[in-house]
Backbone as JSON Lines, residues from 0, in Angstrom:
{"i":0,"aa":"M","n":[-23.96,45.53,0.62],"ca":[-22.93,44.58,0.95],"c":[-21.92,45.27,1.87]}
{"i":1,"aa":"K","n":[-21.59,44.61,2.94],"ca":[-20.67,45.2,3.9],"c":[-19.26,45.21,3.32]}
{"i":2,"aa":"P","n":[-18.49,46.29,3.62],"ca":[-17.13,46.39,3.09],"c":[-16.23,45.22,3.51]}
{"i":3,"aa":"T","n":[-16.37,44.71,4.72],"ca":[-15.51,43.59,5.14],"c":[-15.83,42.32,4.35]}
{"i":4,"aa":"Y","n":[-17.1,42.1,4.05],"ca":[-17.49,40.95,3.24],"c":[-16.89,41.05,1.84]}
{"i":5,"aa":"L","n":[-16.96,42.22,1.25],"ca":[-16.42,42.46,-0.08],"c":[-14.9,42.28,-0.08]}
{"i":6,"aa":"L","n":[-14.25,42.82,0.93],"ca":[-12.79,42.67,1.04],"c":[-12.4,41.21,1.2]}
{"i":7,"aa":"T","n":[-13.17,40.46,1.96],"ca":[-12.89,39.03,2.13],"c":[-13.02,38.29,0.81]}
{"i":8,"aa":"L","n":[-14.08,38.59,0.05],"ca":[-14.25,37.97,-1.27],"c":[-13.11,38.32,-2.22]}
{"i":9,"aa":"L","n":[-12.72,39.57,-2.23],"ca":[-11.6,40.0,-3.07],"c":[-10.31,39.31,-2.67]}
{"i":10,"aa":"A","n":[-10.07,39.2,-1.38],"ca":[-8.86,38.53,-0.89],"c":[-8.84,37.06,-1.3]}
{"i":11,"aa":"L","n":[-9.99,36.39,-1.17],"ca":[-10.07,34.99,-1.58],"c":[-9.86,34.83,-3.08]}
{"i":12,"aa":"A","n":[-10.44,35.72,-3.85],"ca":[-10.27,35.67,-5.31],"c":[-8.81,35.87,-5.67]}
{"i":13,"aa":"F","n":[-8.15,36.8,-5.01],"ca":[-6.73,37.06,-5.28],"c":[-5.89,35.84,-4.92]}
{"i":14,"aa":"C","n":[-6.16,35.24,-3.74],"ca":[-5.4,34.06,-3.33],"c":[-5.6,32.92,-4.31]}
{"i":15,"aa":"F","n":[-6.83,32.72,-4.77],"ca":[-7.1,31.64,-5.73],"c":[-6.36,31.88,-7.04]}
{"i":16,"aa":"S","n":[-6.41,33.1,-7.55],"ca":[-5.75,33.38,-8.83],"c":[-4.23,33.33,-8.68]}
{"i":17,"aa":"A","n":[-3.71,33.67,-7.53],"ca":[-2.26,33.63,-7.32],"c":[-1.76,32.19,-7.22]}
{"i":18,"aa":"T","n":[-2.61,31.27,-6.73],"ca":[-2.17,29.88,-6.6],"c":[-2.44,29.07,-7.87]}
{"i":19,"aa":"A","n":[-3.35,29.54,-8.72],"ca":[-3.61,28.83,-9.97],"c":[-2.38,28.96,-10.86]}
{"i":20,"aa":"Q","n":[-1.85,27.81,-11.26],"ca":[-0.64,27.83,-12.08],"c":[-0.94,27.22,-13.43]}
{"i":21,"aa":"T","n":[-0.14,27.6,-14.37],"ca":[-0.27,27.04,-15.71],"c":[1.06,26.41,-16.1]}
{"i":22,"aa":"C","n":[0.98,25.38,-16.88],"ca":[2.2,24.78,-17.41],"c":[2.65,25.52,-18.66]}
{"i":23,"aa":"M","n":[1.81,26.42,-19.15],"ca":[2.03,27.09,-20.42],"c":[2.86,28.36,-20.22]}
{"i":24,"aa":"T","n":[4.09,28.19,-19.75],"ca":[5.05,29.28,-19.67],"c":[6.29,28.86,-20.45]}
{"i":25,"aa":"E","n":[7.05,29.81,-20.92],"ca":[8.25,29.48,-21.68],"c":[9.18,28.58,-20.87]}
{"i":26,"aa":"A","n":[9.39,28.92,-19.6],"ca":[10.31,28.14,-18.77],"c":[9.81,26.7,-18.57]}
{"i":27,"aa":"S","n":[8.52,26.53,-18.28],"ca":[8.03,25.17,-18.03],"c":[7.98,24.34,-19.32]}
{"i":28,"aa":"I","n":[7.67,24.98,-20.43],"ca":[7.66,24.24,-21.71],"c":[9.09,23.84,-22.09]}
{"i":29,"aa":"K","n":[10.05,24.74,-21.92],"ca":[11.45,24.38,-22.21],"c":[11.9,23.22,-21.32]}
{"i":30,"aa":"A","n":[11.53,23.25,-20.05],"ca":[11.91,22.17,-19.13],"c":[11.25,20.86,-19.54]}
{"i":31,"aa":"L","n":[9.98,20.91,-19.92],"ca":[9.27,19.71,-20.36],"c":[9.9,19.15,-21.63]}
{"i":32,"aa":"D","n":[10.26,20.03,-22.55],"ca":[10.88,19.59,-23.79],"c":[12.26,18.99,-23.54]}
{"i":33,"aa":"A","n":[13.01,19.55,-22.61],"ca":[14.3,18.97,-22.24],"c":[14.1,17.58,-21.65]}
{"i":34,"aa":"Q","n":[13.03,17.4,-20.88],"ca":[12.71,16.07,-20.34],"c":[12.4,15.09,-21.46]}
{"i":35,"aa":"W","n":[11.69,15.56,-22.49],"ca":[11.38,14.72,-23.65],"c":[12.68,14.19,-24.25]}
{"i":36,"aa":"E","n":[13.66,15.08,-24.43],"ca":[14.95,14.64,-24.99],"c":[15.63,13.65,-24.06]}
{"i":37,"aa":"E","n":[15.62,13.94,-22.76],"ca":[16.31,13.08,-21.8],"c":[15.65,11.7,-21.73]}
{"i":38,"aa":"K","n":[14.32,11.65,-21.81],"ca":[13.63,10.36,-21.73],"c":[13.73,9.59,-23.04]}
{"i":39,"aa":"N","n":[14.06,10.26,-24.14],"ca":[14.37,9.52,-25.36],"c":[15.77,8.92,-25.27]}
{"i":40,"aa":"L","n":[16.63,9.54,-24.47],"ca":[17.98,9.01,-24.24],"c":[17.94,7.9,-23.19]}
{"i":41,"aa":"N","n":[17.23,8.14,-22.1],"ca":[17.09,7.2,-20.99],"c":[15.61,6.88,-20.83]}
{"i":42,"aa":"P","n":[15.12,5.91,-21.6],"ca":[13.68,5.66,-21.7],"c":[12.99,5.4,-20.36]}
{"i":43,"aa":"E","n":[11.8,5.96,-20.26],"ca":[10.93,5.77,-19.11],"c":[9.5,5.74,-19.63]}
{"i":44,"aa":"P","n":[8.95,4.55,-19.84],"ca":[7.62,4.43,-20.45],"c":[6.54,5.27,-19.76]}
{"i":45,"aa":"E","n":[6.54,5.34,-18.44],"ca":[5.51,6.11,-17.73],"c":[5.54,7.59,-18.12]}
{"i":46,"aa":"F","n":[6.73,8.12,-18.35],"ca":[6.84,9.52,-18.79],"c":[6.08,9.71,-20.1]}
{"i":47,"aa":"F","n":[6.31,8.82,-21.06],"ca":[5.65,8.93,-22.35],"c":[4.14,8.73,-22.23]}
{"i":48,"aa":"K","n":[3.72,7.82,-21.36],"ca":[2.28,7.62,-21.15],"c":[1.63,8.89,-20.63]}
{"i":49,"aa":"N","n":[2.36,9.65,-19.8],"ca":[1.8,10.84,-19.17],"c":[1.93,12.11,-20.0]}
{"i":50,"aa":"I","n":[2.96,12.23,-20.83],"ca":[3.19,13.49,-21.56],"c":[2.53,13.48,-22.94]}
{"i":51,"aa":"L","n":[2.35,12.32,-23.54],"ca":[1.82,12.27,-24.91],"c":[0.3,12.26,-24.91]}
{"i":52,"aa":"S","n":[-0.27,13.09,-25.78],"ca":[-1.72,13.06,-25.94],"c":[-2.11,11.76,-26.63]}
{"i":53,"aa":"D","n":[-3.34,11.37,-26.49],"ca":[-3.79,10.12,-27.1],"c":[-3.68,10.15,-28.62]}
{"i":54,"aa":"N","n":[-3.75,11.34,-29.2],"ca":[-3.66,11.46,-30.67],"c":[-2.29,11.96,-31.12]}
{"i":55,"aa":"F","n":[-1.25,11.71,-30.32],"ca":[0.12,12.13,-30.63],"c":[0.59,11.57,-31.97]}
{"i":56,"aa":"T","n":[1.32,12.39,-32.72],"ca":[1.93,11.98,-33.99],"c":[3.36,12.5,-34.04]}
{"i":57,"aa":"W","n":[4.28,11.61,-34.42],"ca":[5.7,11.98,-34.59],"c":[6.09,11.61,-36.02]}
{"i":58,"aa":"I","n":[6.34,12.63,-36.81],"ca":[6.78,12.44,-38.19],"c":[8.31,12.51,-38.19]}
{"i":59,"aa":"H","n":[8.93,11.41,-38.61],"ca":[10.4,11.35,-38.64],"c":[10.92,11.83,-39.99]}
{"i":60,"aa":"N","n":[12.2,11.92,-40.09],"ca":[12.94,12.42,-41.24],"c":[12.34,11.95,-42.57]}
{"i":61,"aa":"H","n":[11.88,12.91,-43.39],"ca":[11.31,12.63,-44.71],"c":[10.22,11.56,-44.65]}
{"i":62,"aa":"V","n":[9.46,11.55,-43.57],"ca":[8.39,10.59,-43.33],"c":[8.92,9.15,-43.45]}
{"i":63,"aa":"S","n":[10.17,8.97,-43.0],"ca":[10.75,7.62,-43.02],"c":[9.99,6.71,-42.07]}
{"i":64,"aa":"S","n":[9.37,7.29,-41.06],"ca":[8.47,6.54,-40.18],"c":[7.57,7.54,-39.46]}
{"i":65,"aa":"V","n":[6.47,7.03,-38.97],"ca":[5.52,7.84,-38.21],"c":[5.17,7.06,-36.95]}
{"i":66,"aa":"D","n":[5.32,7.72,-35.81],"ca":[4.98,7.09,-34.54],"c":[3.73,7.71,-33.96]}
{"i":67,"aa":"N","n":[3.04,6.93,-33.14],"ca":[1.94,7.43,-32.33],"c":[2.28,7.15,-30.87]}
{"i":68,"aa":"K","n":[1.38,7.48,-29.98],"ca":[1.65,7.29,-28.55],"c":[1.98,5.83,-28.25]}
{"i":69,"aa":"E","n":[1.19,4.93,-28.77],"ca":[1.39,3.51,-28.49],"c":[2.77,3.03,-28.93]}
{"i":70,"aa":"S","n":[3.21,3.42,-30.12],"ca":[4.51,2.95,-30.61],"c":[5.67,3.56,-29.82]}
{"i":71,"aa":"V","n":[5.53,4.8,-29.38],"ca":[6.58,5.43,-28.56],"c":[6.69,4.72,-27.21]}
{"i":72,"aa":"V","n":[5.56,4.45,-26.59],"ca":[5.56,3.76,-25.3],"c":[6.13,2.36,-25.44]}
{"i":73,"aa":"K","n":[5.72,1.63,-26.48],"ca":[6.22,0.27,-26.7],"c":[7.73,0.27,-26.95]}
{"i":74,"aa":"R","n":[8.23,1.23,-27.71],"ca":[9.67,1.33,-27.95],"c":[10.41,1.56,-26.63]}
{"i":75,"aa":"A","n":[9.88,2.45,-25.8],"ca":[10.51,2.72,-24.5],"c":[10.5,1.46,-23.64]}
{"i":76,"aa":"E","n":[9.41,0.72,-23.66],"ca":[9.34,-0.53,-22.88],"c":[10.37,-1.54,-23.37]}
{"i":77,"aa":"R","n":[10.52,-1.67,-24.69],"ca":[11.55,-2.58,-25.26],"c":[12.94,-2.13,-24.85]}
{"i":78,"aa":"Q","n":[13.19,-0.81,-24.92],"ca":[14.51,-0.3,-24.57],"c":[14.83,-0.54,-23.1]}
{"i":79,"aa":"V","n":[13.86,-0.35,-22.23],"ca":[14.07,-0.62,-20.8],"c":[14.38,-2.1,-20.61]}
{"i":80,"aa":"A","n":[13.64,-2.97,-21.29],"ca":[13.86,-4.41,-21.17],"c":[15.24,-4.81,-21.67]}
{"i":81,"aa":"N","n":[15.77,-4.05,-22.62],"ca":[17.09,-4.33,-23.2],"c":[18.18,-3.44,-22.62]}
{"i":82,"aa":"D","n":[17.94,-2.89,-21.44],"ca":[18.93,-2.04,-20.73],"c":[19.25,-0.75,-21.46]}
{"i":83,"aa":"G","n":[18.25,-0.11,-22.06],"ca":[18.43,1.23,-22.61],"c":[18.42,1.28,-24.12]}
{"i":84,"aa":"S","n":[18.59,2.5,-24.61],"ca":[18.58,2.71,-26.06],"c":[19.99,2.63,-26.6]}
{"i":85,"aa":"N","n":[20.1,2.64,-27.92],"ca":[21.42,2.62,-28.55],"c":[21.97,4.03,-28.77]}
{"i":86,"aa":"T","n":[21.29,5.02,-28.24],"ca":[21.71,6.42,-28.41],"c":[22.69,6.79,-27.32]}
{"i":87,"aa":"R","n":[23.82,7.38,-27.72],"ca":[24.85,7.79,-26.78],"c":[24.56,9.14,-26.15]}
{"i":88,"aa":"S","n":[24.01,10.07,-26.96],"ca":[23.71,11.4,-26.44],"c":[22.67,12.08,-27.31]}
{"i":89,"aa":"R","n":[22.0,13.08,-26.71],"ca":[21.04,13.95,-27.4],"c":[21.3,15.33,-26.83]}
{"i":90,"aa":"I","n":[21.72,16.26,-27.67],"ca":[22.05,17.6,-27.2],"c":[21.2,18.62,-27.94]}
{"i":91,"aa":"Q","n":[20.38,19.36,-27.2],"ca":[19.52,20.39,-27.78],"c":[20.27,21.71,-27.88]}
{"i":92,"aa":"S","n":[19.89,22.51,-28.86],"ca":[20.42,23.88,-28.98],"c":[19.39,24.77,-29.66]}
{"i":93,"aa":"E","n":[19.57,26.05,-29.47],"ca":[18.73,27.08,-30.11],"c":[17.23,26.82,-29.92]}
{"i":94,"aa":"V","n":[16.86,26.4,-28.72],"ca":[15.46,26.08,-28.43],"c":[14.67,27.38,-28.28]}
{"i":95,"aa":"K","n":[13.57,27.47,-29.03],"ca":[12.69,28.64,-28.98],"c":[11.28,28.16,-28.71]}
{"i":96,"aa":"V","n":[10.55,28.96,-27.93],"ca":[9.17,28.63,-27.58],"c":[8.27,29.79,-28.0]}
{"i":97,"aa":"A","n":[7.2,29.47,-28.71],"ca":[6.18,30.46,-29.07],"c":[4.86,29.96,-28.5]}
{"i":98,"aa":"I","n":[4.25,30.79,-27.65],"ca":[3.0,30.4,-26.99],"c":[1.87,31.29,-27.46]}
{"i":99,"aa":"T","n":[0.77,30.65,-27.85],"ca":[-0.46,31.35,-28.18],"c":[-1.59,30.63,-27.45]}
{"i":100,"aa":"G","n":[-2.19,31.33,-26.51],"ca":[-3.25,30.71,-25.73],"c":[-2.75,29.49,-24.98]}
{"i":101,"aa":"K","n":[-3.35,28.35,-25.25],"ca":[-2.97,27.1,-24.57],"c":[-2.18,26.18,-25.48]}
{"i":102,"aa":"T","n":[-1.47,26.77,-26.45],"ca":[-0.66,26.0,-27.38],"c":[0.75,26.57,-27.42]}
{"i":103,"aa":"A","n":[1.74,25.69,-27.38],"ca":[3.14,26.11,-27.48],"c":[3.8,25.35,-28.62]}
{"i":104,"aa":"I","n":[4.55,26.09,-29.42],"ca":[5.36,25.5,-30.48],"c":[6.81,25.65,-30.05]}
{"i":105,"aa":"V","n":[7.53,24.53,-30.03],"ca":[8.93,24.53,-29.64],"c":[9.75,24.13,-30.86]}
{"i":106,"aa":"T","n":[10.75,24.93,-31.18],"ca":[11.63,24.61,-32.3],"c":[13.08,24.66,-31.82]}
{"i":107,"aa":"G","n":[13.93,23.98,-32.55],"ca":[15.34,23.99,-32.23],"c":[16.06,22.86,-32.94]}
{"i":108,"aa":"Y","n":[17.22,22.54,-32.42],"ca":[18.07,21.51,-33.0],"c":[18.44,20.49,-31.92]}
{"i":109,"aa":"T","n":[18.59,19.26,-32.36],"ca":[19.09,18.2,-31.48],"c":[20.16,17.45,-32.24]}
{"i":110,"aa":"I","n":[21.3,17.29,-31.62],"ca":[22.35,16.44,-32.18],"c":[22.22,15.09,-31.5]}
{"i":111,"aa":"V","n":[21.95,14.07,-32.3],"ca":[21.75,12.71,-31.79],"c":[22.95,11.87,-32.2]}
{"i":112,"aa":"D","n":[23.58,11.26,-31.21],"ca":[24.75,10.42,-31.47],"c":[24.4,8.96,-31.22]}
{"i":113,"aa":"R","n":[24.25,8.23,-32.32],"ca":[24.05,6.79,-32.26],"c":[25.24,6.08,-32.89]}
{"i":114,"aa":"G","n":[26.22,6.87,-33.32],"ca":[27.39,6.33,-34.0],"c":[27.05,5.94,-35.42]}
{"i":115,"aa":"P","n":[27.93,5.88,-36.33],"ca":[29.33,6.28,-36.14],"c":[29.51,7.81,-36.11]}
{"i":116,"aa":"T","n":[28.58,8.55,-36.72],"ca":[28.68,10.01,-36.76],"c":[27.4,10.62,-36.21]}
{"i":117,"aa":"P","n":[27.49,11.6,-35.33],"ca":[26.28,12.27,-34.83],"c":[25.5,12.92,-35.97]}
{"i":118,"aa":"I","n":[24.18,12.97,-35.82],"ca":[23.31,13.58,-36.83],"c":[22.6,14.76,-36.18]}
{"i":119,"aa":"K","n":[22.56,15.89,-36.9],"ca":[21.86,17.07,-36.4],"c":[20.46,17.09,-37.0]}
{"i":120,"aa":"Y","n":[19.46,17.25,-36.12],"ca":[18.07,17.3,-36.53],"c":[17.47,18.65,-36.17]}
{"i":121,"aa":"H","n":[16.6,19.15,-37.03],"ca":[15.77,20.28,-36.67],"c":[14.45,19.68,-36.19]}
{"i":122,"aa":"F","n":[13.88,20.25,-35.14],"ca":[12.61,19.72,-34.64],"c":[11.6,20.83,-34.45]}
{"i":123,"aa":"M","n":[10.35,20.42,-34.49],"ca":[9.23,21.3,-34.13],"c":[8.23,20.44,-33.39]}
{"i":124,"aa":"R","n":[7.95,20.83,-32.13],"ca":[7.01,20.08,-31.31],"c":[5.88,21.0,-30.88]}
{"i":125,"aa":"T","n":[4.7,20.43,-30.76],"ca":[3.52,21.18,-30.36],"c":[2.98,20.62,-29.05]}
{"i":126,"aa":"Y","n":[2.87,21.51,-28.07],"ca":[2.31,21.17,-26.76],"c":[0.99,21.92,-26.59]}
{"i":127,"aa":"V","n":[0.03,21.28,-25.95],"ca":[-1.23,21.94,-25.62],"c":[-1.51,21.73,-24.14]}
{"i":128,"aa":"E","n":[-2.16,22.73,-23.53],"ca":[-2.55,22.6,-22.14],"c":[-3.98,22.09,-22.09]}
{"i":129,"aa":"V","n":[-4.17,20.97,-21.38],"ca":[-5.48,20.36,-21.21],"c":[-5.68,20.13,-19.72]}
{"i":130,"aa":"D","n":[-6.68,20.77,-19.15],"ca":[-6.97,20.63,-17.73],"c":[-5.75,20.9,-16.86]}
{"i":131,"aa":"G","n":[-4.99,21.93,-17.22],"ca":[-3.83,22.35,-16.42],"c":[-2.57,21.54,-16.65]}
{"i":132,"aa":"K","n":[-2.6,20.59,-17.58],"ca":[-1.45,19.74,-17.86],"c":[-1.02,19.93,-19.31]}
{"i":133,"aa":"C","n":[0.28,20.1,-19.54],"ca":[0.77,20.25,-20.9],"c":[1.08,18.88,-21.5]}
{"i":134,"aa":"L","n":[0.51,18.65,-22.68],"ca":[0.69,17.39,-23.39],"c":[1.35,17.65,-24.73]}
{"i":135,"aa":"L","n":[2.18,16.72,-25.16],"ca":[2.82,16.79,-26.47],"c":[1.88,16.13,-27.47]}
{"i":136,"aa":"V","n":[1.45,16.9,-28.49],"ca":[0.52,16.36,-29.48],"c":[1.18,16.1,-30.82]}
{"i":137,"aa":"G","n":[2.3,16.78,-31.1],"ca":[2.95,16.57,-32.38],"c":[4.43,16.85,-32.33]}
{"i":138,"aa":"N","n":[5.18,16.07,-33.1],"ca":[6.63,16.21,-33.18],"c":[7.04,15.95,-34.63]}
{"i":139,"aa":"H","n":[7.85,16.83,-35.16],"ca":[8.37,16.63,-36.51],"c":[9.87,16.83,-36.45]}
{"i":140,"aa":"T","n":[10.62,15.83,-36.9],"ca":[12.07,15.92,-36.88],"c":[12.6,15.71,-38.29]}
{"i":141,"aa":"M","n":[13.63,16.49,-38.62],"ca":[14.21,16.42,-39.96],"c":[15.74,16.49,-39.85]}
{"i":142,"aa":"A","n":[16.4,15.47,-40.37],"ca":[17.86,15.48,-40.38],"c":[18.37,16.58,-41.28]}
{"i":143,"aa":"I","n":[19.42,17.23,-40.84],"ca":[20.05,18.29,-41.64],"c":[21.25,17.67,-42.34]}
{"i":144,"aa":"P","n":[21.3,17.73,-43.66],"ca":[22.41,17.1,-44.38],"c":[23.74,17.75,-43.99]}
{"i":145,"aa":"E","n":[24.77,16.91,-43.96],"ca":[26.1,17.44,-43.69],"c":[26.51,18.32,-44.85]}
{"i":146,"aa":"E","n":[27.19,19.4,-44.52],"ca":[27.68,20.29,-45.57],"c":[28.81,19.6,-46.32]}
{"i":147,"aa":"E","n":[28.8,19.76,-47.63],"ca":[29.83,19.12,-48.46],"c":[30.97,20.06,-48.71]}
């Protein structure tokens, strides 16, 4: 094999690997998760259609309700039709990302203000990379009782 041919192959391989990107980085997962919070505040059904896996499950506080992809999208569509949600704000804090292979676990807190008093929730969300795209497959939220 001629050295120039080998060098050309190596250069092409390097260029291909340098341009191949993954969504499975701490920064991109944090950004995607922040979008999740923002789209729950300002609903956009297409966002939910694109980010949620077909087998998505959202377990709410003490299993008070369980959502799937269809119910999340339908809720967003209703909220858009009614000029938005009844939520005033959603503020994330202490967001941590743990990545193993093509799976990311995101944990942290969200303060949700729907009035009369904001409620602080702990959350844990699971994202997986499928064909280069990160999808949300699971969400668990739990209200934190106010200290007495």
